[in-house]
PDB file of C-alpha atoms in Angstrom:
ATOM      1  CA  LYS A   1       4.842  11.396  24.944  1.00  0.00           C
ATOM      2  CA  ASP A   2       2.148  11.362  27.655  1.00  0.00           C
ATOM      3  CA  VAL A   3      -0.404   9.756  25.370  1.00  0.00           C
ATOM      4  CA  PRO A   4      -3.537   8.785  27.366  1.00  0.00           C
ATOM      5  CA  ILE A   5      -4.094   5.041  27.786  1.00  0.00           C
ATOM      6  CA  LYS A   6      -7.519   5.460  26.167  1.00  0.00           C
ATOM      7  CA  ILE A   7      -5.855   6.729  22.970  1.00  0.00           C
ATOM      8  CA  ILE A   8      -3.306   3.881  23.036  1.00  0.00           C
ATOM      9  CA  LEU A   9      -6.138   1.349  23.205  1.00  0.00           C
ATOM     10  CA  GLN A  10      -7.934   3.114  20.365  1.00  0.00           C
ATOM     11  CA  LEU A  11      -4.775   3.092  18.220  1.00  0.00           C
ATOM     12  CA  THR A  12      -4.282  -0.614  18.900  1.00  0.00           C
ATOM     13  CA  ALA A  13      -7.895  -1.485  18.079  1.00  0.00           C
ATOM     14  CA  LEU A  14      -7.869   0.592  14.876  1.00  0.00           C
ATOM     15  CA  ASN A  15      -4.545  -0.837  13.655  1.00  0.00           C
ATOM     16  CA  PHE A  16      -5.231  -4.503  14.491  1.00  0.00           C
ATOM     17  CA  PRO A  17      -7.559  -5.320  11.523  1.00  0.00           C
ATOM     18  CA  SER A  18      -4.983  -4.070   8.990  1.00  0.00           C
ATOM     19  CA  LEU A  19      -2.619  -6.851  10.125  1.00  0.00           C
ATOM     20  CA  ILE A  20      -4.938  -9.368   8.431  1.00  0.00           C
ATOM     21  CA  PHE A  21      -3.516  -8.275   5.081  1.00  0.00           C
ATOM     22  CA  PHE A  22       0.001  -9.307   6.151  1.00  0.00           C
ATOM     23  CA  THR A  23      -0.923 -12.492   8.036  1.00  0.00           C
ATOM     24  CA  LEU A  24      -3.434 -13.939   5.562  1.00  0.00           C
ATOM     25  CA  PRO A  25      -0.843 -15.397   3.112  1.00  0.00           C
ATOM     26  CA  ILE A  26       1.147 -17.093   5.903  1.00  0.00           C
ATOM     27  CA  SER A  27      -2.082 -18.323   7.520  1.00  0.00           C
ATOM     28  CA  ALA A  28      -3.175 -19.777   4.183  1.00  0.00           C
ATOM     29  CA  PHE A  29       0.140 -21.583   3.724  1.00  0.00           C
ATOM     30  CA  PHE A  30       0.505 -23.098   7.196  1.00  0.00           C
ATOM     31  CA  GLY A  31      -3.240 -23.658   7.623  1.00  0.00           C
ATOM     32  CA  SER A  32      -3.304 -25.698   4.421  1.00  0.00           C
ATOM     33  CA  LEU A  33      -0.104 -27.513   5.391  1.00  0.00           C
ATOM     34  CA  ILE A  34      -1.526 -28.576   8.754  1.00  0.00           C
ATOM     35  CA  GLY A  35      -4.773 -29.644   7.067  1.00  0.00           C
ATOM     36  CA  PHE A  36      -2.970 -31.873   4.543  1.00  0.00           C
ATOM     37  CA  LEU A  37      -0.710 -33.350   7.254  1.00  0.00           C
ATOM     38  CA  GLN A  38      -3.829 -34.222   9.253  1.00  0.00           C
ATOM     39  CA  LEU A  39      -5.287 -36.021   6.218  1.00  0.00           C
ATOM     40  CA  ILE A  40      -2.089 -38.053   5.935  1.00  0.00           C
ATOM     41  CA  ARG A  41      -1.831 -38.798   9.670  1.00  0.00           C
ATOM     42  CA  ASN A  42      -5.464 -40.001   9.842  1.00  0.00           C
ATOM     43  CA  SER A  43      -5.082 -42.186   6.711  1.00  0.00           C
ATOM     44  CA  GLU A  44      -7.731 -40.100   4.926  1.00  0.00           C
ATOM     45  CA  LYS A  45      -5.241 -39.282   2.158  1.00  0.00           C
ATOM     46  CA  ILE A  46      -4.909 -43.016   1.427  1.00  0.00           C
ATOM     47  CA  ILE A  47      -8.687 -43.280   1.019  1.00  0.00           C
ATOM     48  CA  LEU A  48      -8.653 -40.355  -1.415  1.00  0.00           C
ATOM     49  CA  ASP A  49      -5.883 -41.994  -3.450  1.00  0.00           C
ATOM     50  CA  VAL A  50      -7.652 -45.374  -3.513  1.00  0.00           C
ATOM     51  CA  SER A  51     -10.869 -43.657  -4.600  1.00  0.00           C
ATOM     52  CA  GLY A  52      -9.057 -42.420  -7.684  1.00  0.00           C
ATOM     53  CA  ILE A  53      -8.950 -38.763  -6.613  1.00  0.00           C
ATOM     54  CA  SER A  54      -5.643 -37.245  -7.761  1.00  0.00           C
ATOM     55  CA  ASN A  55      -3.460 -35.047  -5.573  1.00  0.00           C
ATOM     56  CA  PHE A  56      -4.295 -32.052  -7.712  1.00  0.00           C
ATOM     57  CA  HIS A  57      -8.053 -32.619  -7.369  1.00  0.00           C
ATOM     58  CA  SER A  58      -7.804 -33.141  -3.601  1.00  0.00           C
ATOM     59  CA  THR A  59      -5.968 -29.824  -3.384  1.00  0.00           C
ATOM     60  CA  ALA A  60      -8.549 -27.894  -5.419  1.00  0.00           C
ATOM     61  CA  PRO A  61     -11.133 -27.357  -2.601  1.00  0.00           C
ATOM     62  CA  GLY A  62      -8.521 -25.725  -0.350  1.00  0.00           C
ATOM     63  CA  VAL A  63      -7.254 -23.517  -3.166  1.00  0.00           C
ATOM     64  CA  ILE A  64     -10.795 -22.454  -4.114  1.00  0.00           C
ATOM     65  CA  LEU A  65     -11.674 -21.793  -0.465  1.00  0.00           C
ATOM     66  CA  TYR A  66      -8.702 -19.469   0.052  1.00  0.00           C
ATOM     67  CA  PHE A  67      -9.345 -17.767  -3.279  1.00  0.00           C
ATOM     68  CA  ILE A  68     -12.898 -16.983  -2.120  1.00  0.00           C
ATOM     69  CA  ILE A  69     -11.561 -15.770   1.253  1.00  0.00           C
ATOM     70  CA  GLY A  70      -9.174 -13.462  -0.647  1.00  0.00           C
ATOM     71  CA  ILE A  71     -11.994 -12.045  -2.770  1.00  0.00           C
ATOM     72  CA  PHE A  72     -14.105 -11.472   0.356  1.00  0.00           C
ATOM     73  CA  PHE A  73     -11.192  -9.677   2.010  1.00  0.00           C
ATOM     74  CA  ILE A  74     -10.516  -7.227  -0.832  1.00  0.00           C
ATOM     75  CA  THR A  75     -14.187  -6.526  -1.672  1.00  0.00           C
ATOM     76  CA  VAL A  76     -15.807  -6.436   1.773  1.00  0.00           C
ATOM     77  CA  ALA A  77     -13.179  -6.321   4.540  1.00  0.00           C
ATOM     78  CA  ASN A  78     -10.760  -3.914   2.823  1.00  0.00           C
ATOM     79  CA  PRO A  79     -13.191  -0.930   2.562  1.00  0.00           C
ATOM     80  CA  PHE A  80     -13.989  -1.325   6.267  1.00  0.00           C
ATOM     81  CA  ILE A  81     -10.309  -1.647   7.230  1.00  0.00           C
ATOM     82  CA  SER A  82      -9.406   1.434   5.155  1.00  0.00           C
ATOM     83  CA  ILE A  83     -11.846   3.521   7.236  1.00  0.00           C
ATOM     84  CA  LEU A  84     -10.211   2.282  10.455  1.00  0.00           C
ATOM     85  CA  ASP A  85      -6.744   2.943   9.029  1.00  0.00           C
ATOM     86  CA  LYS A  86      -7.701   6.521   8.194  1.00  0.00           C
ATOM     87  CA  LYS A  87      -8.917   7.104  11.762  1.00  0.00           C
ATOM     88  CA  TYR A  88      -5.715   5.500  13.046  1.00  0.00           C
ATOM     89  CA  SER A  89      -3.595   7.907  10.958  1.00  0.00           C
ATOM     90  CA  GLU A  90      -5.534  10.903  12.271  1.00  0.00           C
ATOM     91  CA  LEU A  91      -4.969   9.858  15.899  1.00  0.00           C
ATOM     92  CA  GLU A  92      -1.306   9.083  15.197  1.00  0.00           C
ATOM     93  CA  TYR A  93      -0.746  12.555  13.742  1.00  0.00           C
ATOM     94  CA  LYS A  94      -2.503  14.193  16.660  1.00  0.00           C
ATOM     95  CA  TYR A  95      -1.017  12.272  19.600  1.00  0.00           C
ATOM     96  CA  ILE A  96       2.220  10.653  18.365  1.00  0.00           C
ATOM     97  CA  ASP A  97       3.660  12.791  15.558  1.00  0.00           C
ATOM     98  CA  ARG A  98       1.927  15.905  16.906  1.00  0.00           C
ATOM     99  CA  VAL A  99       2.191  17.794  13.642  1.00  0.00           C
ATOM    100  CA  ASP A 100      -0.441  19.117  11.316  1.00  0.00           C
ATOM    101  CA  LYS A 101      -0.775  17.782   7.821  1.00  0.00           C
ATOM    102  CA  PHE A 102       0.671  20.440   5.591  1.00  0.00           C
ATOM    103  CA  ALA A 103      -1.058  19.360   2.398  1.00  0.00           C
ATOM    104  CA  SER A 104      -4.447  18.199   1.239  1.00  0.00           C
ATOM    105  CA  ILE A 105      -5.312  16.938  -2.223  1.00  0.00           C
ATOM    106  CA  THR A 106      -8.847  17.347  -3.524  1.00  0.00           C
ATOM    107  CA  LYS A 107     -10.430  16.942  -6.952  1.00  0.00           C
ATOM    108  CA  ASN A 108      -9.902  20.692  -7.473  1.00  0.00           C
ATOM    109  CA  GLY A 109      -6.153  20.682  -6.797  1.00  0.00           C
ATOM    110  CA  LEU A 110      -3.598  20.982  -3.996  1.00  0.00           C
ATOM    111  CA  TRP A 111      -4.013  22.979  -0.746  1.00  0.00           C
ATOM    112  CA  LEU A 112      -1.094  23.851   1.529  1.00  0.00           C
ATOM    113  CA  LYS A 113      -0.779  25.461   4.950  1.00  0.00           C
ATOM    114  CA  GLN A 114       2.434  27.410   5.481  1.00  0.00           C
ATOM    115  CA  ILE A 115       4.112  30.122   7.559  1.00  0.00           C
ATOM    116  CA  ASN A 116       6.081  33.114   6.297  1.00  0.00           C
ATOM    117  CA  LYS A 117       8.214  34.315   9.229  1.00  0.00           C
ATOM    118  CA  GLU A 118       9.709  37.088   7.101  1.00  0.00           C
ATOM    119  CA  LYS A 119       6.269  38.754   6.702  1.00  0.00           C
ATOM    120  CA  ASP A 120       4.975  37.355  10.033  1.00  0.00           C
ATOM    121  CA  VAL A 121       1.908  35.813   8.388  1.00  0.00           C
ATOM    122  CA  SER A 122       0.448  32.375   7.881  1.00  0.00           C
ATOM    123  CA  SER A 123      -1.128  31.503   4.582  1.00  0.00           C
ATOM    124  CA  VAL A 124      -3.183  28.998   2.639  1.00  0.00           C
ATOM    125  CA  LEU A 125      -1.735  28.154  -0.762  1.00  0.00           C
ATOM    126  CA  TYR A 126      -3.879  26.632  -3.499  1.00  0.00           C
ATOM    127  CA  ALA A 127      -2.611  25.249  -6.820  1.00  0.00           C
ATOM    128  CA  ARG A 128      -4.809  24.025  -9.637  1.00  0.00           C
ATOM    129  CA  ASN A 129      -2.086  21.642 -10.822  1.00  0.00           C
ATOM    130  CA  ILE A 130       1.372  20.468  -9.758  1.00  0.00           C
ATOM    131  CA  LYS A 131       4.445  18.890 -11.302  1.00  0.00           C
ATOM    132  CA  GLU A 132       7.573  17.093 -10.083  1.00  0.00           C
ATOM    133  CA  GLN A 133       5.882  15.554  -7.021  1.00  0.00           C
ATOM    134  CA  GLY A 134       4.758  18.972  -5.763  1.00  0.00           C
ATOM    135  CA  LYS A 135       7.959  20.917  -6.378  1.00  0.00           C
ATOM    136  CA  LYS A 136       6.302  23.027  -9.079  1.00  0.00           C
ATOM    137  CA  LEU A 137       2.858  24.622  -8.728  1.00  0.00           C
ATOM    138  CA  ILE A 138       0.717  25.685 -11.680  1.00  0.00           C
ATOM    139  CA  ASP A 139      -1.963  28.434 -11.427  1.00  0.00           C
ATOM    140  CA  PHE A 140      -1.552  29.128  -7.719  1.00  0.00           C
ATOM    141  CA  MET A 141      -3.179  31.442  -5.189  1.00  0.00           C
ATOM    142  CA  VAL A 142      -1.910  32.487  -1.725  1.00  0.00           C
ATOM    143  CA  LEU A 143      -4.241  33.891   0.960  1.00  0.00           C
ATOM    144  CA  GLU A 144      -2.379  35.566   3.852  1.00  0.00           C
ATOM    145  CA  TYR A 145      -3.577  35.911   7.483  1.00  0.00           C
ATOM    146  CA  ASP A 146      -2.069  37.423  10.620  1.00  0.00           C
ATOM    147  CA  GLU A 147      -1.741  35.650  13.979  1.00  0.00           C
ATOM    148  CA  LYS A 148      -5.376  36.529  14.817  1.00  0.00           C
ATOM    149  CA  GLY A 149      -6.660  35.013  11.582  1.00  0.00           C
ATOM    150  CA  VAL A 150      -7.428  38.367   9.931  1.00  0.00           C
ATOM    151  CA  PHE A 151      -7.037  38.470   6.153  1.00  0.00           C
ATOM    152  CA  GLN A 152      -3.956  40.477   5.069  1.00  0.00           C
ATOM    153  CA  GLY A 153      -3.598  39.980   1.336  1.00  0.00           C
ATOM    154  CA  ARG A 154      -3.547  37.725  -1.681  1.00  0.00           C
ATOM    155  CA  LEU A 155      -1.101  36.597  -4.341  1.00  0.00           C
ATOM    156  CA  ASP A 156      -1.993  34.989  -7.685  1.00  0.00           C
ATOM    157  CA  GLY A 157       0.540  33.579 -10.103  1.00  0.00           C
ATOM    158  CA  SER A 158       1.113  31.356 -13.120  1.00  0.00           C
ATOM    159  CA  TYR A 159       3.660  29.009 -11.568  1.00  0.00           C
ATOM    160  CA  ALA A 160       6.031  28.650  -8.609  1.00  0.00           C
ATOM    161  CA  ASN A 161       9.049  26.481  -7.813  1.00  0.00           C
ATOM    162  CA  LEU A 162       9.866  25.237  -4.315  1.00  0.00           C
ATOM    163  CA  ASN A 163      13.475  25.852  -3.284  1.00  0.00           C
ATOM    164  CA  ASN A 164      15.232  25.601   0.059  1.00  0.00           C
ATOM    165  CA  GLY A 165      13.018  27.674   2.369  1.00  0.00           C
ATOM    166  CA  TYR A 166      11.152  29.740  -0.206  1.00  0.00           C
ATOM    167  CA  TRP A 167       8.856  29.687  -3.237  1.00  0.00           C
ATOM    168  CA  GLU A 168      10.138  31.264  -6.435  1.00  0.00           C
ATOM    169  CA  MET A 169       6.970  32.720  -7.951  1.00  0.00           C
ATOM    170  CA  TYR A 170       6.510  33.970 -11.515  1.00  0.00           C
ATOM    171  CA  GLU A 171       3.932  36.231 -13.193  1.00  0.00           C
ATOM    172  CA  THR A 172       2.527  37.150  -9.790  1.00  0.00           C
ATOM    173  CA  GLN A 173      -0.351  39.501  -9.037  1.00  0.00           C
ATOM    174  CA  ILE A 174       0.186  40.946  -5.513  1.00  0.00           C
ATOM    175  CA  SER A 175      -2.965  42.286  -3.787  1.00  0.00           C
ATOM    176  CA  PRO A 176      -2.288  43.634  -0.245  1.00  0.00           C
ATOM    177  CA  LYS A 177      -5.245  44.416   2.017  1.00  0.00           C
ATOM    178  CA  TYR A 178      -4.566  48.130   2.498  1.00  0.00           C
ATOM    179  CA  SER A 179      -2.659  49.150  -0.642  1.00  0.00           C
ATOM    180  CA  SER A 180      -2.978  48.958  -4.394  1.00  0.00           C
ATOM    181  CA  SER A 181      -2.221  45.821  -6.348  1.00  0.00           C
ATOM    182  CA  SER A 182       0.964  45.292  -8.291  1.00  0.00           C
ATOM    183  CA  TYR A 183       2.248  42.810 -10.851  1.00  0.00           C
ATOM    184  CA  GLN A 184       5.657  41.151 -10.958  1.00  0.00           C
ATOM    185  CA  GLU A 185       6.513  39.135 -14.021  1.00  0.00           C
ATOM    186  CA  GLY A 186       9.959  37.965 -12.906  1.00  0.00           C
ATOM    187  CA  ALA A 187      10.933  35.815  -9.939  1.00  0.00           C
ATOM    188  CA  LEU A 188       9.413  36.720  -6.580  1.00  0.00           C
ATOM    189  CA  LYS A 189      10.855  34.979  -3.504  1.00  0.00           C
ATOM    190  CA  TYR A 190       8.211  34.056  -0.930  1.00  0.00           C
ATOM    191  CA  GLN A 191       9.514  32.575   2.322  1.00  0.00           C
ATOM    192  CA  THR A 192       7.923  29.296   3.528  1.00  0.00           C
ATOM    193  CA  ASN A 193       8.392  26.592   6.155  1.00  0.00           C
ATOM    194  CA  ILE A 194       7.206  23.924   3.699  1.00  0.00           C
ATOM    195  CA  LYS A 195       9.627  21.227   2.507  1.00  0.00           C
ATOM    196  CA  LEU A 196       9.063  18.910  -0.429  1.00  0.00           C
ATOM    197  CA  GLU A 197       8.828  15.835   1.838  1.00  0.00           C
ATOM    198  CA  ASP A 198       6.125  17.601   3.898  1.00  0.00           C
ATOM    199  CA  ILE A 199       3.883  17.655   0.827  1.00  0.00           C
ATOM    200  CA  THR A 200       4.504  13.981   0.034  1.00  0.00           C
ATOM    201  CA  ASP A 201       4.153  12.817   3.650  1.00  0.00           C
ATOM    202  CA  SER A 202       0.849  14.652   4.017  1.00  0.00           C
ATOM    203  CA  LEU A 203      -0.828  12.554   1.332  1.00  0.00           C
ATOM    204  CA  SER A 204      -3.220   9.829   2.406  1.00  0.00           C
ATOM    205  CA  SER A 205      -1.558   6.466   2.958  1.00  0.00           C
ATOM    206  CA  PRO A 206      -2.534   3.817   0.374  1.00  0.00           C
ATOM    207  CA  SER A 207      -4.038   1.571   3.061  1.00  0.00           C
ATOM    208  CA  SER A 208      -6.506   4.305   4.062  1.00  0.00           C
ATOM    209  CA  ILE A 209      -8.172   4.194   0.612  1.00  0.00           C
ATOM    210  CA  SER A 210     -10.425   1.288  -0.305  1.00  0.00           C
ATOM    211  CA  ILE A 211      -9.822  -0.756  -3.435  1.00  0.00           C
ATOM    212  CA  TRP A 212     -13.038   0.671  -4.955  1.00  0.00           C
ATOM    213  CA  ARG A 213     -11.546   4.201  -4.891  1.00  0.00           C
ATOM    214  CA  LEU A 214      -7.894   3.423  -5.587  1.00  0.00           C
ATOM    215  CA  ILE A 215      -8.013   3.369  -9.403  1.00  0.00           C
ATOM    216  CA  LYS A 216      -9.738   6.751  -9.567  1.00  0.00           C
ATOM    217  CA  PHE A 217      -7.409   8.198  -6.935  1.00  0.00           C
ATOM    218  CA  ILE A 218      -4.316   6.908  -8.783  1.00  0.00           C
ATOM    219  CA  SER A 219      -5.498   8.564 -12.020  1.00  0.00           C
ATOM    220  CA  PHE A 220      -6.161  11.765 -10.118  1.00  0.00           C
ATOM    221  CA  LEU A 221      -2.694  11.801  -8.515  1.00  0.00           C
ATOM    222  CA  GLU A 222      -1.021  11.203 -11.862  1.00  0.00           C
ATOM    223  CA  SER A 223      -3.016  14.043 -13.407  1.00  0.00           C
ATOM    224  CA  LEU A 224      -1.585  16.297 -10.664  1.00  0.00           C
ATOM    225  CA  GLY A 225       1.988  15.236 -11.394  1.00  0.00           C
ATOM    226  CA  TYR A 226       2.570  12.459  -8.857  1.00  0.00           C
ATOM    227  CA  SER A 227       3.860   9.040  -9.916  1.00  0.00           C
ATOM    228  CA  ALA A 228       1.568   7.278  -7.379  1.00  0.00           C
ATOM    229  CA  VAL A 229       3.787   4.170  -7.470  1.00  0.00           C
ATOM    230  CA  ASP A 230       3.095   3.275  -3.841  1.00  0.00           C
ATOM    231  CA  PHE A 231      -0.664   3.488  -4.470  1.00  0.00           C
ATOM    232  CA  LYS A 232      -0.314   1.250  -7.537  1.00  0.00           C
ATOM    233  CA  MET A 233       1.730  -1.253  -5.521  1.00  0.00           C
ATOM    234  CA  HIS A 234      -0.975  -1.352  -2.861  1.00  0.00           C
ATOM    235  CA  PHE A 235      -3.731  -1.766  -5.456  1.00  0.00           C
ATOM    236  CA  TYR A 236      -2.003  -4.698  -7.152  1.00  0.00           C
ATOM    237  CA  SER A 237      -1.203  -6.229  -3.758  1.00  0.00           C
ATOM    238  CA  LEU A 238      -4.931  -6.341  -3.088  1.00  0.00           C
ATOM    239  CA  PHE A 239      -5.830  -7.425  -6.615  1.00  0.00           C
ATOM    240  CA  PHE A 240      -3.441 -10.404  -6.616  1.00  0.00           C
ATOM    241  CA  LEU A 241      -4.063 -11.381  -2.978  1.00  0.00           C
ATOM    242  CA  PRO A 242      -6.615 -14.146  -3.827  1.00  0.00           C
ATOM    243  CA  PHE A 243      -4.187 -15.579  -6.386  1.00  0.00           C
ATOM    244  CA  LEU A 244      -1.309 -15.406  -3.888  1.00  0.00           C
ATOM    245  CA  ILE A 245      -3.051 -17.214  -1.032  1.00  0.00           C
ATOM    246  CA  GLY A 246      -4.543 -19.750  -3.463  1.00  0.00           C
ATOM    247  CA  SER A 247      -1.066 -20.494  -4.863  1.00  0.00           C
ATOM    248  CA  LEU A 248       0.327 -20.843  -1.325  1.00  0.00           C
ATOM    249  CA  ALA A 249      -2.378 -23.400  -0.484  1.00  0.00           C
ATOM    250  CA  MET A 250      -1.375 -25.303  -3.640  1.00  0.00           C
ATOM    251  CA  LEU A 251       2.317 -25.125  -2.667  1.00  0.00           C
ATOM    252  CA  SER A 252       1.625 -26.548   0.797  1.00  0.00           C
ATOM    253  CA  SER A 253      -0.116 -29.527  -0.816  1.00  0.00           C
ATOM    254  CA  SER A 254       2.744 -30.118  -3.247  1.00  0.00           C
ATOM    255  CA  LEU A 255       5.263 -30.219  -0.377  1.00  0.00           C
ATOM    256  CA  VAL A 256       3.478 -33.158   1.323  1.00  0.00           C
ATOM    257  CA  ILE A 257       2.436 -34.957  -1.841  1.00  0.00           C
ATOM    258  CA  ASP A 258       4.686 -38.009  -1.327  1.00  0.00           C
ATOM    259  CA  LEU A 259       4.426 -38.289   2.452  1.00  0.00           C
ATOM    260  CA  LYS A 260       3.124 -41.489   4.024  1.00  0.00           C
ATOM    261  CA  GLN A 261       1.288 -42.005   7.283  1.00  0.00           C
ATOM    262  CA  ASN A 262       4.333 -43.294   9.190  1.00  0.00           C
ATOM    263  CA  ASP A 263       6.825 -40.772   7.776  1.00  0.00           C
ATOM    264  CA  ARG A 264       8.319 -38.137  10.012  1.00  0.00           C
ATOM    265  CA  PHE A 265       6.945 -34.689   9.351  1.00  0.00           C
ATOM    266  CA  ILE A 266       9.888 -32.720  10.721  1.00  0.00           C
ATOM    267  CA  ARG A 267      11.673 -32.633   7.328  1.00  0.00           C
ATOM    268  CA  THR A 268       8.541 -31.326   5.628  1.00  0.00           C
ATOM    269  CA  ILE A 269       8.041 -28.672   8.301  1.00  0.00           C
ATOM    270  CA  LEU A 270      11.652 -27.483   7.952  1.00  0.00           C
ATOM    271  CA  LEU A 271      11.270 -27.388   4.163  1.00  0.00           C
ATOM    272  CA  SER A 272       8.064 -25.391   4.602  1.00  0.00           C
ATOM    273  CA  LEU A 273       9.801 -22.848   6.851  1.00  0.00           C
ATOM    274  CA  ILE A 274      12.631 -22.459   4.335  1.00  0.00           C
ATOM    275  CA  SER A 275      10.085 -22.084   1.511  1.00  0.00           C
ATOM    276  CA  ILE A 276       8.087 -19.376   3.273  1.00  0.00           C
ATOM    277  CA  PHE A 277      11.312 -17.543   4.151  1.00  0.00           C
ATOM    278  CA  GLY A 278      12.362 -17.635   0.477  1.00  0.00           C
ATOM    279  CA  ILE A 279       8.914 -16.419  -0.595  1.00  0.00           C
ATOM    280  CA  TYR A 280       9.040 -13.592   1.957  1.00  0.00           C
ATOM    281  CA  PHE A 281      12.542 -12.580   0.756  1.00  0.00           C
ATOM    282  CA  LEU A 282      11.473 -12.636  -2.908  1.00  0.00           C
ATOM    283  CA  SER A 283       8.322 -10.665  -2.081  1.00  0.00           C
ATOM    284  CA  ASN A 284      10.386  -7.915  -0.428  1.00  0.00           C
ATOM    285  CA  LEU A 285      12.823  -7.877  -3.345  1.00  0.00           C
ATOM    286  CA  LEU A 286       9.995  -7.484  -5.872  1.00  0.00           C
ATOM    287  CA  ASP A 287       8.405  -4.774  -3.721  1.00  0.00           C
ATOM    288  CA  ALA A 288      11.697  -2.864  -3.661  1.00  0.00           C
ATOM    289  CA  LEU A 289      11.999  -3.138  -7.451  1.00  0.00           C
ATOM    290  CA  GLY A 290       8.384  -2.071  -7.903  1.00  0.00           C
ATOM    291  CA  ASN A 291       8.555   0.872  -5.485  1.00  0.00           C
ATOM    292  CA  SER A 292      11.711   2.142  -7.186  1.00  0.00           C
ATOM    293  CA  SER A 293       9.990   1.853 -10.612  1.00  0.00           C
ATOM    294  CA  GLN A 294      12.637  -0.571 -11.903  1.00  0.00           C
ATOM    295  CA  ILE A 295       9.799  -2.924 -12.845  1.00  0.00           C
ATOM    296  CA  HIS A 296       6.117  -2.164 -13.358  1.00  0.00           C
ATOM    297  CA  PRO A 297       3.977  -2.622 -10.200  1.00  0.00           C
ATOM    298  CA  ILE A 298       1.737  -5.150 -11.970  1.00  0.00           C
ATOM    299  CA  PHE A 299       4.775  -7.357 -12.643  1.00  0.00           C
ATOM    300  CA  ALA A 300       6.114  -6.850  -9.116  1.00  0.00           C
ATOM    301  CA  LYS A 301       2.893  -8.236  -7.650  1.00  0.00           C
ATOM    302  CA  SER A 302       1.959 -10.865 -10.246  1.00  0.00           C
ATOM    303  CA  ILE A 303       5.310 -12.660 -10.553  1.00  0.00           C
ATOM    304  CA  LEU A 304       5.162 -14.247  -7.090  1.00  0.00           C
ATOM    305  CA  PRO A 305       1.783 -16.066  -7.348  1.00  0.00           C
ATOM    306  CA  LEU A 306       2.638 -17.180 -10.890  1.00  0.00           C
ATOM    307  CA  LEU A 307       6.028 -18.516  -9.759  1.00  0.00           C
ATOM    308  CA  ILE A 308       4.544 -20.328  -6.747  1.00  0.00           C
ATOM    309  CA  THR A 309       1.849 -21.901  -8.941  1.00  0.00           C
ATOM    310  CA  PHE A 310       4.458 -23.014 -11.492  1.00  0.00           C
ATOM    311  CA  ILE A 311       6.656 -24.598  -8.805  1.00  0.00           C
ATOM    312  CA  SER A 312       3.639 -26.384  -7.300  1.00  0.00           C
ATOM    313  CA  LEU A 313       2.629 -27.788 -10.687  1.00  0.00           C
ATOM    314  CA  VAL A 314       6.208 -28.996 -11.240  1.00  0.00           C
ATOM    315  CA  PHE A 315       6.055 -30.860  -7.907  1.00  0.00           C
ATOM    316  CA  PHE A 316       2.688 -32.383  -8.851  1.00  0.00           C
ATOM    317  CA  GLN A 317       3.985 -33.494 -12.247  1.00  0.00           C
ATOM    318  CA  HIS A 318       7.182 -34.898 -10.765  1.00  0.00           C
ATOM    319  CA  SER A 319       5.190 -36.964  -8.259  1.00  0.00           C
ATOM    320  CA  TYR A 320       2.845 -38.153 -11.001  1.00  0.00           C
ATOM    321  CA  PHE A 321       5.689 -39.379 -13.202  1.00  0.00           C
ATOM    322  CA  GLN A 322       7.431 -40.998 -10.220  1.00  0.00           C
ATOM    323  CA  ARG A 323       4.301 -42.989  -9.368  1.00  0.00           C
ATOM    324  CA  LYS A 324       3.725 -43.880 -12.995  1.00  0.00           C
ATOM    325  CA  LYS A 325       7.315 -45.118 -13.227  1.00  0.00           C
ATOM    326  CA  LEU A 326       6.876 -47.294 -10.131  1.00  0.00           C
ATOM    327  CA  ASN A 327       3.606 -48.743 -11.423  1.00  0.00           C
ATOM    328  CA  ASP A 328       5.216 -49.599 -14.750  1.00  0.00           C
TER     329      ASP A 328
END
């Protein structure tokens, strides 16, 4: 698309920090795994066991460390990354998608840019409230302009429904620039190039809003008539991130709990790869259920760290009883 190399480098630099969110859980898992394998290989794990330090207690520092890293990420790094993501989206729209954003949501309501080819005018449409994801506008106003940007007229109405290629407006006050105003109570068809998906796609992406603003923004979207499920999913992804990476560090420790210095590590590594694949699959399944509103977003994002923690504790308990049985 003849995008300048300077813009490509900017897009890459702006998008790179957001990858931390996706790589941090895997880094926590394999980083912890390598750390525990090093303790075993260097006989340091034996010293910990002889000193009376249990496997669970030797795991705690790693879990706490990653939990703190997670908190730092969502409280400090995330607001900074959201700014970069917003700039990335702006450049992507301008140079890659090469389309204008049709819609803008503010605290006062919804604003739309549209074209009416039938009247040969462009217009700005404002609605104080919306319903059905933007398909229905409440208390709207349309300001019309010609190709030179000169004001041509105004329409005010109680509500309007978006159909295929036109708005169906009701209780509409029509105020042309050079003629007297009129009022139409019944349906008035107003041609538009706007589609329902254009309104949805023009909203800010969840990753471009920091965690400190997400709760307020979610409430605002819902007050306008949007479900905001994707924003809720992103919020809970951030909220449960420290718990997720902490549970993954615990899982990595539980997988190597019974390894000895001279044991081969290949079996453990293969088991770890299978485990992370299963976790990744389950995570995507829960995301799909959450995004489709089949389960609440808070459950979609909390189940995984709770399940990983439970499995880890089962492994710890199993090892404890095995050792106790051998000692007896």
